[in-house]
Amino acid sequence: RKEVEQDPGPFNVPEGATVAFNCTYSNSASQSFFWYRQDCRKEPKLLMSVYSSGNEDGRFTAQLNRASQYISLLIRDSKLSDSATYLCVVNFITGNQFYFGTGTSLTVIP
Amino acid sequence: DTGVSQNPRHKITKRGQNVTFRCDPISEHNRLYWYRQTLGQGPEFLTYFQNEAQLEKSRLLSDRFSAERPKGSFSTLEIQRTEQGDSAMYLCASTPFSGTDTQYFGPGTRLTVL
């Protein structure tokens, strides 16, 4: 089983739609959680960290469910510029490796 | 520009040749990571350094791969006797201190092995 699993999509949604991505992780001792965004042929960039209490940044909301070992990302009022691949990232407490999911591809359609 | 830089940005080589990539992290970031990414996959951890010490290596990292960070600043990743399966984007990232910190990625080096 992979350390981090994501639905690769693709997700094709119209502008203004709300879209949600989920990600599951295998190690219950995981310590930190992130969502990164990666544009085509570019490097990943941090979108937001994910905290136990959940957190929101504008149109983006991240949630963590430790009991079920998944994290989610909700994007409201999708913009064309949100089109990218969204990577789920988990850092395990026992080491210092960051484990990336395969990424979920999002295309926002005019 | 004070971000992570990588050189070269692109490298085309013939199978069996050795290649070396360089990563310059953000100044004063003491942790440096190397990843490999292939099409349709997320970055795959290769190795990481804290200052000049290489603290962890992926089990997937064959003996043909070696990385150094001699002075705790820039790092090099060398691949010996390249194979076609080594074709990928090689990404470098740095963090200020803790393993839980945000990673800042460089633009990557795209390797093509013919």
Tab-separated table of C-alpha atoms in Angstrom:
chain	number	residue	atom	x	y	z
A	1	ARG	CA	0.000	0.000	0.000
A	2	LYS	CA	1.289	3.445	-0.889
A	3	GLU	CA	2.006	5.839	1.936
A	4	VAL	CA	-0.248	8.487	0.410
A	5	GLU	CA	-3.056	7.857	-2.055
A	6	GLN	CA	-5.042	10.299	-4.132
A	7	ASP	CA	-7.591	10.005	-6.872
A	8	PRO	CA	-5.627	11.195	-9.940
A	9	GLY	CA	-8.761	12.530	-11.618
A	10	PRO	CA	-8.940	14.362	-13.904
A	11	PHE	CA	-11.558	16.650	-12.465
A	12	ASN	CA	-13.109	18.939	-15.063
A	13	VAL	CA	-15.387	21.531	-13.489
A	14	PRO	CA	-17.053	24.736	-14.727
A	15	GLU	CA	-16.012	28.116	-13.418
A	16	GLY	CA	-17.686	28.911	-10.144
A	17	ALA	CA	-18.116	25.283	-9.120
A	18	THR	CA	-17.064	23.801	-5.807
A	19	VAL	CA	-14.709	20.857	-5.976
A	20	ALA	CA	-13.281	18.617	-3.276
A	21	PHE	CA	-10.249	16.354	-3.242
A	22	ASN	CA	-9.479	13.659	-0.733
A	23	CYS	CA	-6.238	11.984	0.168
A	24	THR	CA	-5.592	9.023	2.465
A	25	TYR	CA	-2.377	8.174	4.285
A	26	SER	CA	-1.202	4.894	5.716
A	27	ASN	CA	0.890	5.866	8.746
A	28	SER	CA	-1.177	6.791	11.762
A	29	ALA	CA	1.883	8.464	13.307
A	30	SER	CA	2.011	11.064	10.550
A	31	GLN	CA	2.918	14.462	11.869
A	32	SER	CA	2.306	17.150	9.294
A	33	PHE	CA	0.123	17.509	6.277
A	34	PHE	CA	0.172	19.814	3.309
A	35	TRP	CA	-1.450	20.539	0.001
A	36	TYR	CA	0.879	21.624	-2.767
A	37	ARG	CA	-0.051	22.929	-6.182
A	38	GLN	CA	1.922	22.051	-9.282
A	39	ASP	CA	1.398	23.732	-12.618
A	40	CYS	CA	2.349	21.917	-15.805
A	41	ARG	CA	6.136	21.560	-16.073
A	42	LYS	CA	6.684	23.667	-12.973
A	43	GLU	CA	7.857	22.879	-9.480
A	44	PRO	CA	5.402	22.182	-6.635
A	45	LYS	CA	4.481	25.158	-4.477
A	46	LEU	CA	2.857	25.139	-1.081
A	47	LEU	CA	-0.862	25.864	-1.221
A	48	MET	CA	-1.583	25.377	2.453
A	49	SER	CA	-0.665	23.392	5.516
A	50	VAL	CA	-3.404	21.289	7.064
A	51	TYR	CA	-4.074	21.591	10.766
A	52	SER	CA	-6.075	19.323	13.036
A	53	SER	CA	-8.707	21.977	13.569
A	54	GLY	CA	-9.062	22.582	9.857
A	55	ASN	CA	-8.074	25.785	8.193
A	56	GLU	CA	-9.277	28.134	5.532
A	57	ASP	CA	-7.505	30.486	3.179
A	58	GLY	CA	-9.865	32.447	1.017
A	59	ARG	CA	-11.653	30.026	-1.294
A	60	PHE	CA	-9.612	27.069	-0.049
A	61	THR	CA	-10.464	24.935	2.984
A	62	ALA	CA	-8.373	22.037	4.250
A	63	GLN	CA	-9.522	19.420	6.719
A	64	LEU	CA	-7.745	16.645	8.556
A	65	ASN	CA	-9.429	13.519	9.881
A	66	ARG	CA	-6.882	11.601	11.939
A	67	ALA	CA	-9.289	8.832	12.902
A	68	SER	CA	-9.923	7.943	9.271
A	69	GLN	CA	-6.465	9.021	8.131
A	70	TYR	CA	-7.473	11.347	5.373
A	71	ILE	CA	-7.131	14.961	4.471
A	72	SER	CA	-9.297	16.973	2.155
A	73	LEU	CA	-9.121	20.139	0.119
A	74	LEU	CA	-12.213	22.104	-0.843
A	75	ILE	CA	-12.066	24.792	-3.498
A	76	ARG	CA	-15.067	27.109	-3.735
A	77	ASP	CA	-15.972	29.375	-6.638
A	78	SER	CA	-13.396	27.769	-8.935
A	79	LYS	CA	-11.379	30.082	-11.177
A	80	LEU	CA	-9.672	29.266	-14.453
A	81	SER	CA	-6.382	29.933	-12.684
A	82	ASP	CA	-7.074	27.073	-10.270
A	83	SER	CA	-6.348	24.594	-13.085
A	84	ALA	CA	-3.345	22.610	-11.881
A	85	THR	CA	-2.343	19.379	-10.189
A	86	TYR	CA	-2.920	19.277	-6.436
A	87	LEU	CA	-0.486	17.176	-4.448
A	88	CYS	CA	-1.219	15.781	-1.024
A	89	VAL	CA	1.911	15.624	1.163
A	90	VAL	CA	2.444	13.864	4.474
A	91	ASN	CA	5.428	13.962	6.809
A	92	PHE	CA	5.857	10.936	9.077
A	93	ILE	CA	6.912	11.423	12.681
A	94	THR	CA	9.405	8.579	12.570
A	95	GLY	CA	11.536	10.145	9.907
A	96	ASN	CA	11.993	13.202	7.882
A	97	GLN	CA	10.685	12.053	4.571
A	98	PHE	CA	7.871	13.845	2.891
A	99	TYR	CA	5.552	11.500	1.043
A	100	PHE	CA	3.698	12.864	-1.949
A	101	GLY	CA	0.546	11.526	-3.501
A	102	THR	CA	0.351	11.105	-7.258
A	103	GLY	CA	-1.573	14.348	-7.506
A	104	THR	CA	-5.114	15.181	-8.600
A	105	SER	CA	-5.512	17.004	-11.874
A	106	LEU	CA	-8.034	19.845	-11.965
A	107	THR	CA	-9.185	21.699	-15.052
A	108	VAL	CA	-11.601	24.577	-14.626
A	109	ILE	CA	-13.610	25.137	-17.787
A	110	PRO	CA	-14.964	28.544	-18.870
B	1	ASP	CA	16.346	35.844	-6.755
B	2	THR	CA	16.643	34.187	-3.355
B	3	GLY	CA	14.771	30.991	-4.205
B	4	VAL	CA	16.138	27.488	-4.734
B	5	SER	CA	18.112	27.211	-7.948
B	6	GLN	CA	19.072	24.131	-9.929
B	7	ASN	CA	21.489	23.609	-12.780
B	8	PRO	CA	21.311	22.573	-15.468
B	9	ARG	CA	17.618	22.945	-16.219
B	10	HIS	CA	17.783	20.319	-18.938
B	11	LYS	CA	20.221	17.503	-19.592
B	12	ILE	CA	20.217	15.061	-22.486
B	13	THR	CA	22.691	12.227	-22.259
B	14	LYS	CA	23.375	8.859	-23.767
B	15	ARG	CA	22.845	5.680	-21.855
B	16	GLY	CA	25.902	4.731	-19.835
B	17	GLN	CA	27.147	8.289	-19.319
B	18	ASN	CA	27.511	9.948	-15.921
B	19	VAL	CA	25.611	13.127	-15.099
B	20	THR	CA	25.799	15.577	-12.206
B	21	PHE	CA	23.183	18.070	-11.104
B	22	ARG	CA	23.575	20.972	-8.736
B	23	CYS	CA	21.156	22.503	-6.259
B	24	ASP	CA	21.612	25.795	-4.426
B	25	PRO	CA	19.102	26.015	-1.565
B	26	ILE	CA	17.706	29.144	-0.008
B	27	SER	CA	20.401	30.748	2.086
B	28	GLU	CA	20.420	29.524	5.703
B	29	HIS	CA	18.076	26.629	4.989
B	30	ASN	CA	19.832	23.757	6.624
B	31	ARG	CA	17.736	20.912	5.240
B	32	LEU	CA	17.984	19.937	1.597
B	33	TYR	CA	16.001	17.243	-0.194
B	34	TRP	CA	16.303	15.533	-3.550
B	35	TYR	CA	13.273	14.081	-5.340
B	36	ARG	CA	12.597	12.413	-8.646
B	37	GLN	CA	9.355	12.952	-10.504
B	38	THR	CA	8.083	11.118	-13.559
B	39	LEU	CA	5.071	11.985	-15.658
B	40	GLY	CA	1.789	11.488	-13.850
B	41	GLN	CA	3.425	10.805	-10.517
B	42	GLY	CA	4.154	12.889	-7.460
B	43	PRO	CA	7.716	13.642	-6.392
B	44	GLU	CA	9.478	10.562	-5.011
B	45	PHE	CA	11.909	11.062	-2.148
B	46	LEU	CA	15.535	10.193	-2.900
B	47	THR	CA	17.623	11.591	-0.053
B	48	TYR	CA	18.005	14.497	2.330
B	49	PHE	CA	20.707	16.414	4.153
B	50	GLN	CA	20.788	18.336	7.353
B	51	ASN	CA	23.691	20.713	6.864
B	52	GLU	CA	26.457	18.542	5.373
B	53	ALA	CA	25.199	15.260	6.836
B	54	GLN	CA	23.214	12.931	4.610
B	55	LEU	CA	20.668	11.618	7.095
B	56	GLU	CA	18.377	9.480	5.006
B	57	LYS	CA	18.334	7.724	1.663
B	58	SER	CA	15.447	6.058	-0.063
B	59	ARG	CA	15.590	2.292	-0.400
B	60	LEU	CA	14.837	2.917	-4.052
B	61	LEU	CA	18.095	4.804	-4.536
B	62	SER	CA	20.452	2.482	-6.372
B	63	ASP	CA	24.220	2.458	-5.936
B	64	ARG	CA	24.502	4.428	-9.161
B	65	PHE	CA	23.119	7.485	-7.385
B	66	SER	CA	25.200	9.543	-5.000
B	67	ALA	CA	24.609	12.908	-3.416
B	68	GLU	CA	26.844	15.290	-1.531
B	69	ARG	CA	26.567	18.536	0.337
B	70	PRO	CA	30.165	19.140	1.292
B	71	LYS	CA	29.910	22.502	3.006
B	72	GLY	CA	26.310	22.402	4.036
B	73	SER	CA	25.312	24.827	1.310
B	74	PHE	CA	24.886	23.622	-2.275
B	75	SER	CA	24.374	19.955	-3.096
B	76	THR	CA	25.170	17.738	-6.060
B	77	LEU	CA	23.405	14.630	-7.261
B	78	GLU	CA	25.394	12.309	-9.501
B	79	ILE	CA	24.017	9.444	-11.533
B	80	GLN	CA	26.555	7.011	-12.875
B	81	ARG	CA	26.037	4.762	-15.891
B	82	THR	CA	22.688	6.310	-16.688
B	83	GLU	CA	19.832	4.122	-17.875
B	84	GLN	CA	16.745	5.073	-19.848
B	85	GLY	CA	14.680	4.538	-16.714
B	86	ASP	CA	16.548	7.405	-15.063
B	87	SER	CA	14.781	9.865	-17.363
B	88	ALA	CA	12.771	12.103	-15.062
B	89	MET	CA	12.593	15.525	-13.458
B	90	TYR	CA	14.997	15.809	-10.533
B	91	LEU	CA	13.745	18.271	-7.955
B	92	CYS	CA	15.574	19.839	-5.065
B	93	ALA	CA	13.847	21.411	-2.079
B	94	SER	CA	15.015	23.126	1.079
B	95	THR	CA	13.475	23.871	4.450
B	96	PRO	CA	14.647	26.238	7.172
B	97	PHE	CA	15.122	23.804	9.996
B	98	SER	CA	12.491	21.302	10.969
B	99	GLY	CA	11.253	18.373	8.940
B	100	THR	CA	7.787	19.685	9.437
B	101	ASP	CA	8.487	22.946	7.722
B	102	THR	CA	7.299	24.042	4.328
B	103	GLN	CA	9.472	22.814	1.492
B	104	TYR	CA	10.607	25.284	-1.142
B	105	PHE	CA	11.297	23.648	-4.460
B	106	GLY	CA	13.692	24.565	-7.198
B	107	PRO	CA	12.637	24.508	-10.862
B	108	GLY	CA	14.115	21.045	-11.358
B	109	THR	CA	16.528	19.444	-13.788
B	110	ARG	CA	14.886	17.465	-16.570
B	111	LEU	CA	17.028	14.483	-17.526
B	112	THR	CA	16.537	12.601	-20.768
B	113	VAL	CA	18.576	9.457	-21.292
B	114	LEU	CA	18.710	8.314	-24.916
